XYZ file of C-alpha atoms in Angstrom:
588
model
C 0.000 0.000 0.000
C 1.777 3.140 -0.922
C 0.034 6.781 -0.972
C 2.037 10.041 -1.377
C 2.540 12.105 1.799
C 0.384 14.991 2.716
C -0.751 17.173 5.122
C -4.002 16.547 6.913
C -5.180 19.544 9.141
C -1.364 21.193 9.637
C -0.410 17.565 10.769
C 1.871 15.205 7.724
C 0.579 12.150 7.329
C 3.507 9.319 6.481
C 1.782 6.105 5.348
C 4.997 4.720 6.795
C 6.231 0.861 5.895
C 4.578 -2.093 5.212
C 4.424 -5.122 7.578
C 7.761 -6.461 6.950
C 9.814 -3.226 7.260
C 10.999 -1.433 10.523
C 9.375 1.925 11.029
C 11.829 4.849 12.619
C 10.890 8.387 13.280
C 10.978 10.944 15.801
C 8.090 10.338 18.743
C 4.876 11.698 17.789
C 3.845 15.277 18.721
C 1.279 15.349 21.923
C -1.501 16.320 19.727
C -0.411 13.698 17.352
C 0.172 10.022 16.770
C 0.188 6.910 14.261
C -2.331 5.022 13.452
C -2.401 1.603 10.989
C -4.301 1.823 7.802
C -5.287 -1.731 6.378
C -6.297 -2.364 2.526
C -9.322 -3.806 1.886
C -8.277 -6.936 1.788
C -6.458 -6.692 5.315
C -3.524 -8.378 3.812
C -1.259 -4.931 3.528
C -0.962 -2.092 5.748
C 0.596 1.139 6.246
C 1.704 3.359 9.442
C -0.295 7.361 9.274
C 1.220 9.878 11.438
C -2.074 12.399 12.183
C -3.050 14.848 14.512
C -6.220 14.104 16.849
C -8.119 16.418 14.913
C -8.018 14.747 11.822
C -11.088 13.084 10.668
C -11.818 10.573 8.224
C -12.788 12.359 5.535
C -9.227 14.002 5.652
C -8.190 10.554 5.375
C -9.934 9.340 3.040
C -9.238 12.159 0.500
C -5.200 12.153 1.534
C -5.499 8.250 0.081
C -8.159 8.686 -1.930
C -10.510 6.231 -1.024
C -14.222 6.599 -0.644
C -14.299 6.328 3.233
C -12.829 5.428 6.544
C -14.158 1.737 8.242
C -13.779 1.167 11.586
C -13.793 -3.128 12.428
C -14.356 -3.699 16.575
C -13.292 -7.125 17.805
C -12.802 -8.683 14.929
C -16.416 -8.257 14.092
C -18.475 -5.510 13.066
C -17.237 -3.085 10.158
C -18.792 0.373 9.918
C -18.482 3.102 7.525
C -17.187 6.124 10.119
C -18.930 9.261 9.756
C -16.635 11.811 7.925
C -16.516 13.965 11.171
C -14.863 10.763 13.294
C -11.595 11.428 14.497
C -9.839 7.989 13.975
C -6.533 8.464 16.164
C -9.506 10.071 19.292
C -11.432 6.639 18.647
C -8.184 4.458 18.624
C -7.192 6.490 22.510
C -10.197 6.326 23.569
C -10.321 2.337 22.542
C -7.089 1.364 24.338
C -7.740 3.576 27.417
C -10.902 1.897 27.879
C -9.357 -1.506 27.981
C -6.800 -0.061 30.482
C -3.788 0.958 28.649
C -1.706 4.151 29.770
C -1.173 6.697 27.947
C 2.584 5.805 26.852
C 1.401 2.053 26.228
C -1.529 4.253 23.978
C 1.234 6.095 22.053
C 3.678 3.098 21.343
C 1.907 0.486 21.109
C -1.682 1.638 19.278
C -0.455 0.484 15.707
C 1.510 -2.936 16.649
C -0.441 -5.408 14.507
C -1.395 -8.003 17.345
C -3.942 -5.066 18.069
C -5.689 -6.139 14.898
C -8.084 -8.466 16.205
C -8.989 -5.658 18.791
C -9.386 -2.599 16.342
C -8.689 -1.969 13.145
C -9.254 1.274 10.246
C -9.657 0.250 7.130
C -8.588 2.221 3.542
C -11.953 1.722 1.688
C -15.264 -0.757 2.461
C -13.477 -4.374 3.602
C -13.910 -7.009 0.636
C -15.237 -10.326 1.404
C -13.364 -13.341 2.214
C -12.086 -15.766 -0.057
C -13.819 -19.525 -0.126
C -17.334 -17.904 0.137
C -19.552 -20.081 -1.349
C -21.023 -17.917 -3.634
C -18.243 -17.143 -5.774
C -17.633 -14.754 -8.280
C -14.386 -15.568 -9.622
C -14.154 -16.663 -13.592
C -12.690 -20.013 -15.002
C -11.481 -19.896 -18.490
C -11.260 -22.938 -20.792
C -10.961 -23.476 -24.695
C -12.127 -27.066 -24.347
C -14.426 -29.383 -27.097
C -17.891 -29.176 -26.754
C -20.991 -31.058 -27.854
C -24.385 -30.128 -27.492
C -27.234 -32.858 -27.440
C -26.987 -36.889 -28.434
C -24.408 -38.527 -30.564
C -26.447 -36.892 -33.853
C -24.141 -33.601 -32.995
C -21.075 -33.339 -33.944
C -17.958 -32.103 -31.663
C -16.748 -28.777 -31.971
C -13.933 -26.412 -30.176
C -15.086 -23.369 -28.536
C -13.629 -20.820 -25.882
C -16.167 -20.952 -22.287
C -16.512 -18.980 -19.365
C -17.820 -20.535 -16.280
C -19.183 -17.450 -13.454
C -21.768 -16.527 -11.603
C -23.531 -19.783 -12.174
C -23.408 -19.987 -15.970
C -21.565 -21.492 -17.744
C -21.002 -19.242 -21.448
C -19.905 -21.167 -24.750
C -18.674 -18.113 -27.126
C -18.907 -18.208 -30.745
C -17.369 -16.833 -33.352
C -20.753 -15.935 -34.980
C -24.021 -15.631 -33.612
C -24.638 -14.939 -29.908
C -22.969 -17.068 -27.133
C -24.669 -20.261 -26.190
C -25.873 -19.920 -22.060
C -26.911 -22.193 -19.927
C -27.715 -21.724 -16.119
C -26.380 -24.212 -13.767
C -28.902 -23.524 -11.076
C -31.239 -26.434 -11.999
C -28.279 -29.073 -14.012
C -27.155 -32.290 -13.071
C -23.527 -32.408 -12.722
C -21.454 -35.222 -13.299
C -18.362 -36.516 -14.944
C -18.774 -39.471 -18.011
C -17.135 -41.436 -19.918
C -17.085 -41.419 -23.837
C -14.842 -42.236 -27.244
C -13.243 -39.096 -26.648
C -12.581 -39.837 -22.650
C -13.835 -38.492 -19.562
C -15.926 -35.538 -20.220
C -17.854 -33.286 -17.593
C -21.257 -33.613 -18.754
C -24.107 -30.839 -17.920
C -27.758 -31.972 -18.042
C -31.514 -29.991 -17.591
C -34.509 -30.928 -18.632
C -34.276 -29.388 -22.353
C -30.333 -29.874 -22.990
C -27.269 -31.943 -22.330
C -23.362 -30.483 -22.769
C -20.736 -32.320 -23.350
C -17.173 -31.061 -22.206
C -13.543 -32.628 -23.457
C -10.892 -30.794 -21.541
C -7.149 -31.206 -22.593
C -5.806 -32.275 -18.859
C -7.430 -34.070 -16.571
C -6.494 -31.177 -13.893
C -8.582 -28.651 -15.735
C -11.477 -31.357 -15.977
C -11.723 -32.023 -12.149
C -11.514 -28.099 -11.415
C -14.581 -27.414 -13.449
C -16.327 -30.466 -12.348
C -16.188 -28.796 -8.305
C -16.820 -25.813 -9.520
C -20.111 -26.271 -11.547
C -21.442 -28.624 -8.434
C -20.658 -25.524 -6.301
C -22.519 -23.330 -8.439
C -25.552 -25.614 -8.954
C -28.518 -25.607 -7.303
C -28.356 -24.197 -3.501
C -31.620 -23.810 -1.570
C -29.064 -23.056 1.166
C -26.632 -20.591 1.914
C -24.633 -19.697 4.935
C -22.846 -16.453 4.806
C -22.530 -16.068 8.522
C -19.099 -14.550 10.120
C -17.572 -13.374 6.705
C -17.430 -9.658 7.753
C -19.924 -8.867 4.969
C -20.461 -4.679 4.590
C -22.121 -6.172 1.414
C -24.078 -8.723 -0.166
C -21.909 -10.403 -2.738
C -23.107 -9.764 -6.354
C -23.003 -13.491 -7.294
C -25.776 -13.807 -4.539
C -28.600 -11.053 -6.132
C -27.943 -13.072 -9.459
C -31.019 -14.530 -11.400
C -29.557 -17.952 -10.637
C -29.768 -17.641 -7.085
C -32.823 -16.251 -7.056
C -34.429 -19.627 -5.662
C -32.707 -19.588 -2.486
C -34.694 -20.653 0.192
C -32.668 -20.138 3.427
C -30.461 -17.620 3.606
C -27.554 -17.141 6.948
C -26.191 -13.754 6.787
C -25.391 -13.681 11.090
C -22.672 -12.041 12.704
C -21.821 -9.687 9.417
C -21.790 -5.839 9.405
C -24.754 -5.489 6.940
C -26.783 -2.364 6.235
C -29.358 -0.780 4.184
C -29.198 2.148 1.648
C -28.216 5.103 3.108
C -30.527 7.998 2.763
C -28.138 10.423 3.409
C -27.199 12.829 0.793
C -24.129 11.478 0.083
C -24.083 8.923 -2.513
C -22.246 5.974 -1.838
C -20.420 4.152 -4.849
C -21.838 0.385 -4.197
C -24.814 0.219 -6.717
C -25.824 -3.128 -5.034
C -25.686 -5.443 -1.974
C -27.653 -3.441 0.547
C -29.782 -5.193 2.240
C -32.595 -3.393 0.027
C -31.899 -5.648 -2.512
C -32.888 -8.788 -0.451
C -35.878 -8.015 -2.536
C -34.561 -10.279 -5.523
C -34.688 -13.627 -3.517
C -38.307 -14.146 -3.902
C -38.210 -17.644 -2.538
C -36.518 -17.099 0.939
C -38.506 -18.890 3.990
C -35.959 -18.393 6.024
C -33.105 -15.479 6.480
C -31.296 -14.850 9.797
C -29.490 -11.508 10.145
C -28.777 -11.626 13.821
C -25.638 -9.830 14.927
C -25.093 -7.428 12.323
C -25.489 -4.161 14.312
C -28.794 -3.401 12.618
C -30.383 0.177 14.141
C -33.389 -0.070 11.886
C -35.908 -3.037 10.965
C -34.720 -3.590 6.764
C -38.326 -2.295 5.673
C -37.464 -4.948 1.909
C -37.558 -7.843 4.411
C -41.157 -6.851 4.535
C -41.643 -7.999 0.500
C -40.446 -11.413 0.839
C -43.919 -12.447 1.413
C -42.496 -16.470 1.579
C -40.903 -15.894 4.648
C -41.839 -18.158 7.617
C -38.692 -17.742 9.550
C -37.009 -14.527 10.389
C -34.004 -13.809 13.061
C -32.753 -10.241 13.834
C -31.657 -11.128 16.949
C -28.799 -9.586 18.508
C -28.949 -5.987 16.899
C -29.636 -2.407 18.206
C -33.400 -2.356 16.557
C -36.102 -0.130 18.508
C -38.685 -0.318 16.479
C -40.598 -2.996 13.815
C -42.369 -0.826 11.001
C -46.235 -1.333 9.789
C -45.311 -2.908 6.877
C -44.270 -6.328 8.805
C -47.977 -7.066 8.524
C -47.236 -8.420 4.864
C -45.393 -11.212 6.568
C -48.800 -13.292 6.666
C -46.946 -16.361 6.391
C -44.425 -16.059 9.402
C -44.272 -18.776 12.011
C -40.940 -17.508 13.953
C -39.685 -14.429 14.703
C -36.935 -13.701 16.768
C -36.154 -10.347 18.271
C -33.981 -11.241 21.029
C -31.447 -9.264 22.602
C -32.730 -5.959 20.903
C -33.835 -1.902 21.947
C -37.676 -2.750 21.620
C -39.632 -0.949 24.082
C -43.284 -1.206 22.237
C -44.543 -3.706 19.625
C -46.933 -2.129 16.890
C -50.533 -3.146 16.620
C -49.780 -4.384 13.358
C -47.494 -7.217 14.147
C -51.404 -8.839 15.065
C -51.806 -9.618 11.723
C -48.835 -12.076 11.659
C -51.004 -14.581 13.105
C -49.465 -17.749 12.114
C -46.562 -16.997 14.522
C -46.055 -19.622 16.823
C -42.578 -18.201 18.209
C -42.031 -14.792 19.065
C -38.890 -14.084 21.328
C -39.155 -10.690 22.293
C -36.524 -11.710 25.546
C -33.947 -8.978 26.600
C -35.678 -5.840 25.372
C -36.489 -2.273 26.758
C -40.012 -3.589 27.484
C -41.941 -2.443 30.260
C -45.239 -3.906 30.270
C -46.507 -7.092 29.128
C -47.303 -6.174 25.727
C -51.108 -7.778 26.207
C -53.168 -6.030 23.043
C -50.556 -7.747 20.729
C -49.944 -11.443 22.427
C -53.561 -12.299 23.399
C -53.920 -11.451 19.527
C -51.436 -13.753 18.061
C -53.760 -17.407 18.582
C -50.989 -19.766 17.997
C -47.718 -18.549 20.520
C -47.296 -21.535 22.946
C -45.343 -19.402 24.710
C -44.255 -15.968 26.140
C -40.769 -14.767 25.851
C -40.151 -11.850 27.744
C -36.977 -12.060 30.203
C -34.423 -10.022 30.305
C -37.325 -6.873 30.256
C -38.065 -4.136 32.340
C -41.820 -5.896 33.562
C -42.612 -4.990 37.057
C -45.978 -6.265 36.890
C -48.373 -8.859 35.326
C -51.591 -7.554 34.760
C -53.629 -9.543 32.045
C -57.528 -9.756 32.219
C -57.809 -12.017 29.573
C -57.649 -15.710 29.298
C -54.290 -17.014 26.921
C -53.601 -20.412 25.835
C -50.325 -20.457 26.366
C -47.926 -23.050 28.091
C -45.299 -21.449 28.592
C -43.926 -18.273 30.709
C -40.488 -17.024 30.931
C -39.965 -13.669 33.047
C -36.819 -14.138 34.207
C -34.219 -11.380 34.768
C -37.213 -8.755 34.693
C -38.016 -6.234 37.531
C -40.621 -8.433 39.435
C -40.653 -7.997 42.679
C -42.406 -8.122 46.388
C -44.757 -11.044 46.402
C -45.269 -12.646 42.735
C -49.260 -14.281 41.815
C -50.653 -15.351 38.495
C -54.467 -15.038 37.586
C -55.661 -18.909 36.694
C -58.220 -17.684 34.858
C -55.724 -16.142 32.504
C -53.107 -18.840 32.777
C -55.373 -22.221 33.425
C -52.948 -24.279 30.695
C -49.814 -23.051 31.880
C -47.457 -25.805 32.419
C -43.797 -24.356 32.180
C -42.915 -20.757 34.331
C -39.728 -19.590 35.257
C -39.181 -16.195 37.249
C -35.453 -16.858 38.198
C -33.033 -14.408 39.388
C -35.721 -11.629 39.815
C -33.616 -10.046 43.022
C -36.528 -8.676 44.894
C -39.064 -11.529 44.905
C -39.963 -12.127 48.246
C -43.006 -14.369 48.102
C -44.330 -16.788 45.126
C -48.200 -18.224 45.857
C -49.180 -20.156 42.652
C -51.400 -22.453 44.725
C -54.314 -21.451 42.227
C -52.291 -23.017 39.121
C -52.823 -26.764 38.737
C -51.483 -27.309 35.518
C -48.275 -26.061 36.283
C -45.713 -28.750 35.768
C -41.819 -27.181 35.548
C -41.266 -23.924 37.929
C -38.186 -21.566 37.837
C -37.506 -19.490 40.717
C -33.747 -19.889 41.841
C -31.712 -17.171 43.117
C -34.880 -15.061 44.178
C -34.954 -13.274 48.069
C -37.798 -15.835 48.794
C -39.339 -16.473 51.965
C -42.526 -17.977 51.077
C -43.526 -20.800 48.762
C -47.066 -21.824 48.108
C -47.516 -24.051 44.795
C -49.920 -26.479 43.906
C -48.591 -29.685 43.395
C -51.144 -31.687 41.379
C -48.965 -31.735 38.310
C -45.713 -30.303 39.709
C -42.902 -32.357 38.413
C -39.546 -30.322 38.545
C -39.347 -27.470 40.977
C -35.490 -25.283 40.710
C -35.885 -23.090 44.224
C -32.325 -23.444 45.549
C -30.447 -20.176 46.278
C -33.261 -18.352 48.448
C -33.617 -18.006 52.369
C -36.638 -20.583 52.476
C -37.008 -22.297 55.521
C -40.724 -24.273 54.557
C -42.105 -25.574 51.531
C -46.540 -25.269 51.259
C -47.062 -27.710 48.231
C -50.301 -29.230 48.281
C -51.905 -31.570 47.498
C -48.752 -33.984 47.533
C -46.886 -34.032 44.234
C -46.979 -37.308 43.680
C -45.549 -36.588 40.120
C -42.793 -35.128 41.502
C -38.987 -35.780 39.551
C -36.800 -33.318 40.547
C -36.695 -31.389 43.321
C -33.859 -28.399 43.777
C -33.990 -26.048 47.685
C -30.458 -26.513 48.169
C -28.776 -23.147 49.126
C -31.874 -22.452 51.569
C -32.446 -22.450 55.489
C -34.209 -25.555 56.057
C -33.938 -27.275 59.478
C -35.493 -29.984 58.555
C -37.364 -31.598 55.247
C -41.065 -32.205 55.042
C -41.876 -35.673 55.487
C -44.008 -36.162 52.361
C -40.846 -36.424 50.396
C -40.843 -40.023 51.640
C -44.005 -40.800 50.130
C -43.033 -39.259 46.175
C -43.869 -42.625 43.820
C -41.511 -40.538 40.731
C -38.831 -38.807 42.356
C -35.322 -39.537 40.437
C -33.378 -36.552 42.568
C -33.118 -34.834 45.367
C -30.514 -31.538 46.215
C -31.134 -30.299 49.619
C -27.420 -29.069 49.785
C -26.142 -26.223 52.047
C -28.838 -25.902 54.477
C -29.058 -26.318 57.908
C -30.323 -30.218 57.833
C -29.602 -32.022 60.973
C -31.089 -35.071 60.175
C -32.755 -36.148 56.954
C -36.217 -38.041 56.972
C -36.242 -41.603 58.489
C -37.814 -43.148 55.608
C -35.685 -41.123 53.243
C -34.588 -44.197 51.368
C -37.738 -45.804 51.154
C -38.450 -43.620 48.021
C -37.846 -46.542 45.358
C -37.120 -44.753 42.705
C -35.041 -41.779 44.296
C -31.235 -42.153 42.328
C -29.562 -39.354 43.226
C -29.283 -37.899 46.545
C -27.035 -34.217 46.934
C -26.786 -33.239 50.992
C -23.855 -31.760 51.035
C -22.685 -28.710 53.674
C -25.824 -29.044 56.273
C -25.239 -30.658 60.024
C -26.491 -34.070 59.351
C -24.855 -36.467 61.788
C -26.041 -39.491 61.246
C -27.919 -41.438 58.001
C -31.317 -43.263 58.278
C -30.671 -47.084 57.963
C -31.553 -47.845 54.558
C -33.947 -50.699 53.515
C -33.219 -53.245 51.015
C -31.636 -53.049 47.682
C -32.536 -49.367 47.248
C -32.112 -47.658 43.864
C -29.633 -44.891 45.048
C -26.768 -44.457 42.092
C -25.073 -41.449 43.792
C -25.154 -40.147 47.207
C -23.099 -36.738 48.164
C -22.979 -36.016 51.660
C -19.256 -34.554 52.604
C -19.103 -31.312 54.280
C -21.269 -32.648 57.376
C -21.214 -33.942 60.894
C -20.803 -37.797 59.799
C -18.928 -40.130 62.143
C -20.043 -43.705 60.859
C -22.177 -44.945 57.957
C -25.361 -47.597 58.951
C -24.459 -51.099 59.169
C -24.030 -52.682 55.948
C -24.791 -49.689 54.340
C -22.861 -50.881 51.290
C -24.466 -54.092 50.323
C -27.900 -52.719 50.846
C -26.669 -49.525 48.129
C -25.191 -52.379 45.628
C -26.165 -49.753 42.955
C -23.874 -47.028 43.846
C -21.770 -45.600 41.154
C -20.381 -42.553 43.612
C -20.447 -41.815 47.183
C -18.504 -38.843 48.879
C -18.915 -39.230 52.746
C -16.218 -36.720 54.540
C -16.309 -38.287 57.990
């Protein structure tokens, strides 16, 4: 990379050495400093001595280049704005991850930095082995077109973009699209020959080496039909070219995630790329499925709204606030997946969408339970909503849904569900919701799996007639209200608790598999403890327990943890009556 030097804002800029060559000059002014320019391709760079006034338009007309991009982590590449100071940014970077201010100044441009920032000279290209290529393969090989009625004939073809070009030296060049051909490699009386077939044509090809012959045979699969393609982590600023062609206009599902994607800029400067914004999605008529999670998206792509096929849709993982009116065309969309975005409100519209049966709307900017849109979308089996700013359920209509998940909300003081609202719920989970002091669900029968670890609880009340895993270790509990019994009960988690002493119904479960009762303050477990046939796995860990109940029979037991307690001597042939045991961990 090589650029003539010139003076940006009283400040010389010195594009300095490539990577192989030792830079030496005189330490940079106070106000000034070096930063590392890459190409395009990152393969080349160059050192820039600028002031920290310099911005990147400066830049970019001192090398003249379009733009400035800025790539974070490795990651995300975005076009700076032509008023961003690049060697401010770079400071700013390195002082945020700790550097000082001499570390800042000599060592800001060393290239193991490059995975942690990095300015590029121009938009970044995309990587090499995508696999929709671009590149051209050249051949003058013979050719024969139909049965053995035609006759061979030498011509010059071109094989890109999916088609495969047979020039002629009069007449227009024969085409043929390899998006619907059978590819394969036959034999004939002139020798192996790649062989192309549709439903209207066959092509013969006789290359002169076999090399050439088993390069074009990869290629042409490759560029045959894909109703799949992944594009995720290339570092995309654009969608290839080869990809918008008519040929791959049939894609079905489409993986752009974790690229640095964008639509057409309104602003009013023009940018030089005609094509590859995310505008042009438009051409794949046929998607059902496109995922463009993780490309730093601000704005919902309003195209994405004219791919009417679309049944699954992923922009999870971006900065998007709001979804636009139009996403009502989407009248065939089953998933949706907004996680991890800036949504505060969903639009009205979105009700229109009503074959959705997912919707993730967890860890958003939402404050209430967004009622007028969910009760309106039939099909959801469940709510997604944790990670949100929900203080309060308040729903006064009845929902079919069987699943809940508010965890990591704002929920707090004592936490109650309506069952006229919720009478099929099965699955809830309010975990690590800090301020959750009480949970009385005893009005919920159906409710079969509940969630609420690492809460401030005090109080438990559930109704156990279909309770079969209950996760309530890490709280200050001292009692457990579950009635009637659960005599579905499998799994049962109050480890990390106050308990004194365990209810004696746990005896009587006819399905428990496991018990963790860890790091309380047990001094004794239940006499018939062991009498629960089908209890494997025991976890008592850390309490006060100083002696074990005797245990009957040939009980089922597979692993028993009990170190950390007050344990002198195990019950007489404790052993042969546990002939199942895999692990035991006594700490006497």
């Amino acid at each position: 990379m090589t650029s003539p030097n010139r003076n940006l804002n009283g400040c010389p800029t010195n594009p300095g050495p490539s990577n192989s060559e030792v830079f030496q000059s005189p330490s940079p002014l106070p106000n000034s400093g070096r930063i590392r320019l890459f190409s395009p391709e990152g393969d080349r760079s160059a050192l820039a001595t600028i002031s920290l006034d310099t911005t990147a338009v400066d830049l970019a007309k001192a090398y003249e280049v379009d733009s400035i991009y800025l790539q974070i982590g490795n990651l995300h590449i975005r076009n700076l704005s032509p008023r961003a100071r690049p060697l401010f940014i770079l400071r700013e970077f390195l002082a945020s991850l700790g550097h000082s201010e001499t570390a800042i100044r000599t060592r800001g441009t060393d290239l193991k930095f490059r995975h942690l920032i990095a300015f590029f000279l121009g938009r970044p290209v995309l990587q090499p082995n995508s696999v929709v290529r671009s590149e051209i393969l050249i051949a003058a090989c013979d050719v024969r077109k139909g049965k053995l009625v035609h006759r061979w004939s030498r011509h010059k073809c071109l094989l890109y973009n999916g088609c495969l070009r047979i020039q002629k030296e009069t007449g227009e060049d024969d085409v043929l699209s390899l998006a619907r051909c059978r590819v394969d490699v036959c034999e004939t009386r002139r020798g192996r020959c790649l062989r192309l077939q549709n439903s209207s044509s066959i092509v013969l090809l006789r290359f002169d080496d076999p090399e050439t012959l088993t390069m074009w045979s990869t290629r042409c699969r490759q560029s045959g039909h894909h109703r799949v393609c992944d594009l995720s982590d290339r570092k995309l600023t654009l969608l290839p070219e080869a990809l918008l062609c008519t040929d791959f206009s049939d894609i079905q599902q489409l993986n752009l995630r974790r690229n640095s994607l964008s639509a057409r800029s309104t602003s009013s400067t023009p940018s030089p790329a005609q094509v590859g914004w995310l505008d042009d999605l438009t051409r794949l008529v046929s998607l059902t499925t496109l995922d463009l999670s993780s490309n730093r998206l601000s704005t919902f792509p309003t195209s994405v709204t004219q791919l009417m096929n679309l049944r699954k849709l992923n922009f999870a993982s971006n900065c998007i606030q709001t979804l636009p009116s139009n996403v009502k065309l989407l009248k065939r969309l089953t998933s949706l997946d907004l996680e991890n975005n800036w949504i505060s409100i969903l639009p009205t519209h979105l009700t229109e969408c009503d074959q959705l049966i997912w919707l993730n709307l967890k860890f958003n900017r939402i404050k209430q339970v967004p009622e007028e849109v969910l009760l309106k979308l039939p099909h959801l089996a469940e709510w997604c909503l944790a990670g949100n700013y929900i203080e309060t359920i308040v729903i006064d209509q009845p929902t079919a849904i069987g699943r809940l998940d508010l965890r990591r909300t704002s929920l707090s003081g004592c936490f109650r569900l309506p069952s006229s609202c919720f009478d099929q719920l099965t699955f809830l989970d309010i975990r690590d919701n800090c301020s959750v002091s009480t949970v009385h669900l005893t009005n919920m029968p159906s409710l079969q799996v509940l969630h609420c670890e690492r809460l401030q609880l005090t109080s438990l009340h559930l109704n156990g007639q279909n309770l079969t895993h209950l996760h309530a270790h890490h709280n200050m509990l001292d009692c457990l209200i579950i009635m009637p019994v659960p005599l579905h009960l499998v799994f049962i988690d109050i480890s990390h608790n106050n308990f004194d002493s365990l209810p004696d119904w746990l005896c009587d479960l006819p399905q428990i598999d496991c018990l963790r009762v860890s790091n309380n303050r047990l001094s004794a477990l239940p006499d018939r403890i062991f009498a629960a046939a089908s209890m494997r796995y025991l976890y008592c860990k850390n309490n006060k327990i100083k002696s074990l109940p005797d245990p009957v029979e040939n009980i089922g037991l597979v692993s028993c943890v009990v170190y950390g307690n007050q344990l002198t001597e195990l019950p007489r042939e404790f052993f042969r009556k546990c002939s199942r045991f895999a692990l035991i961990f006594n700490g006497f």
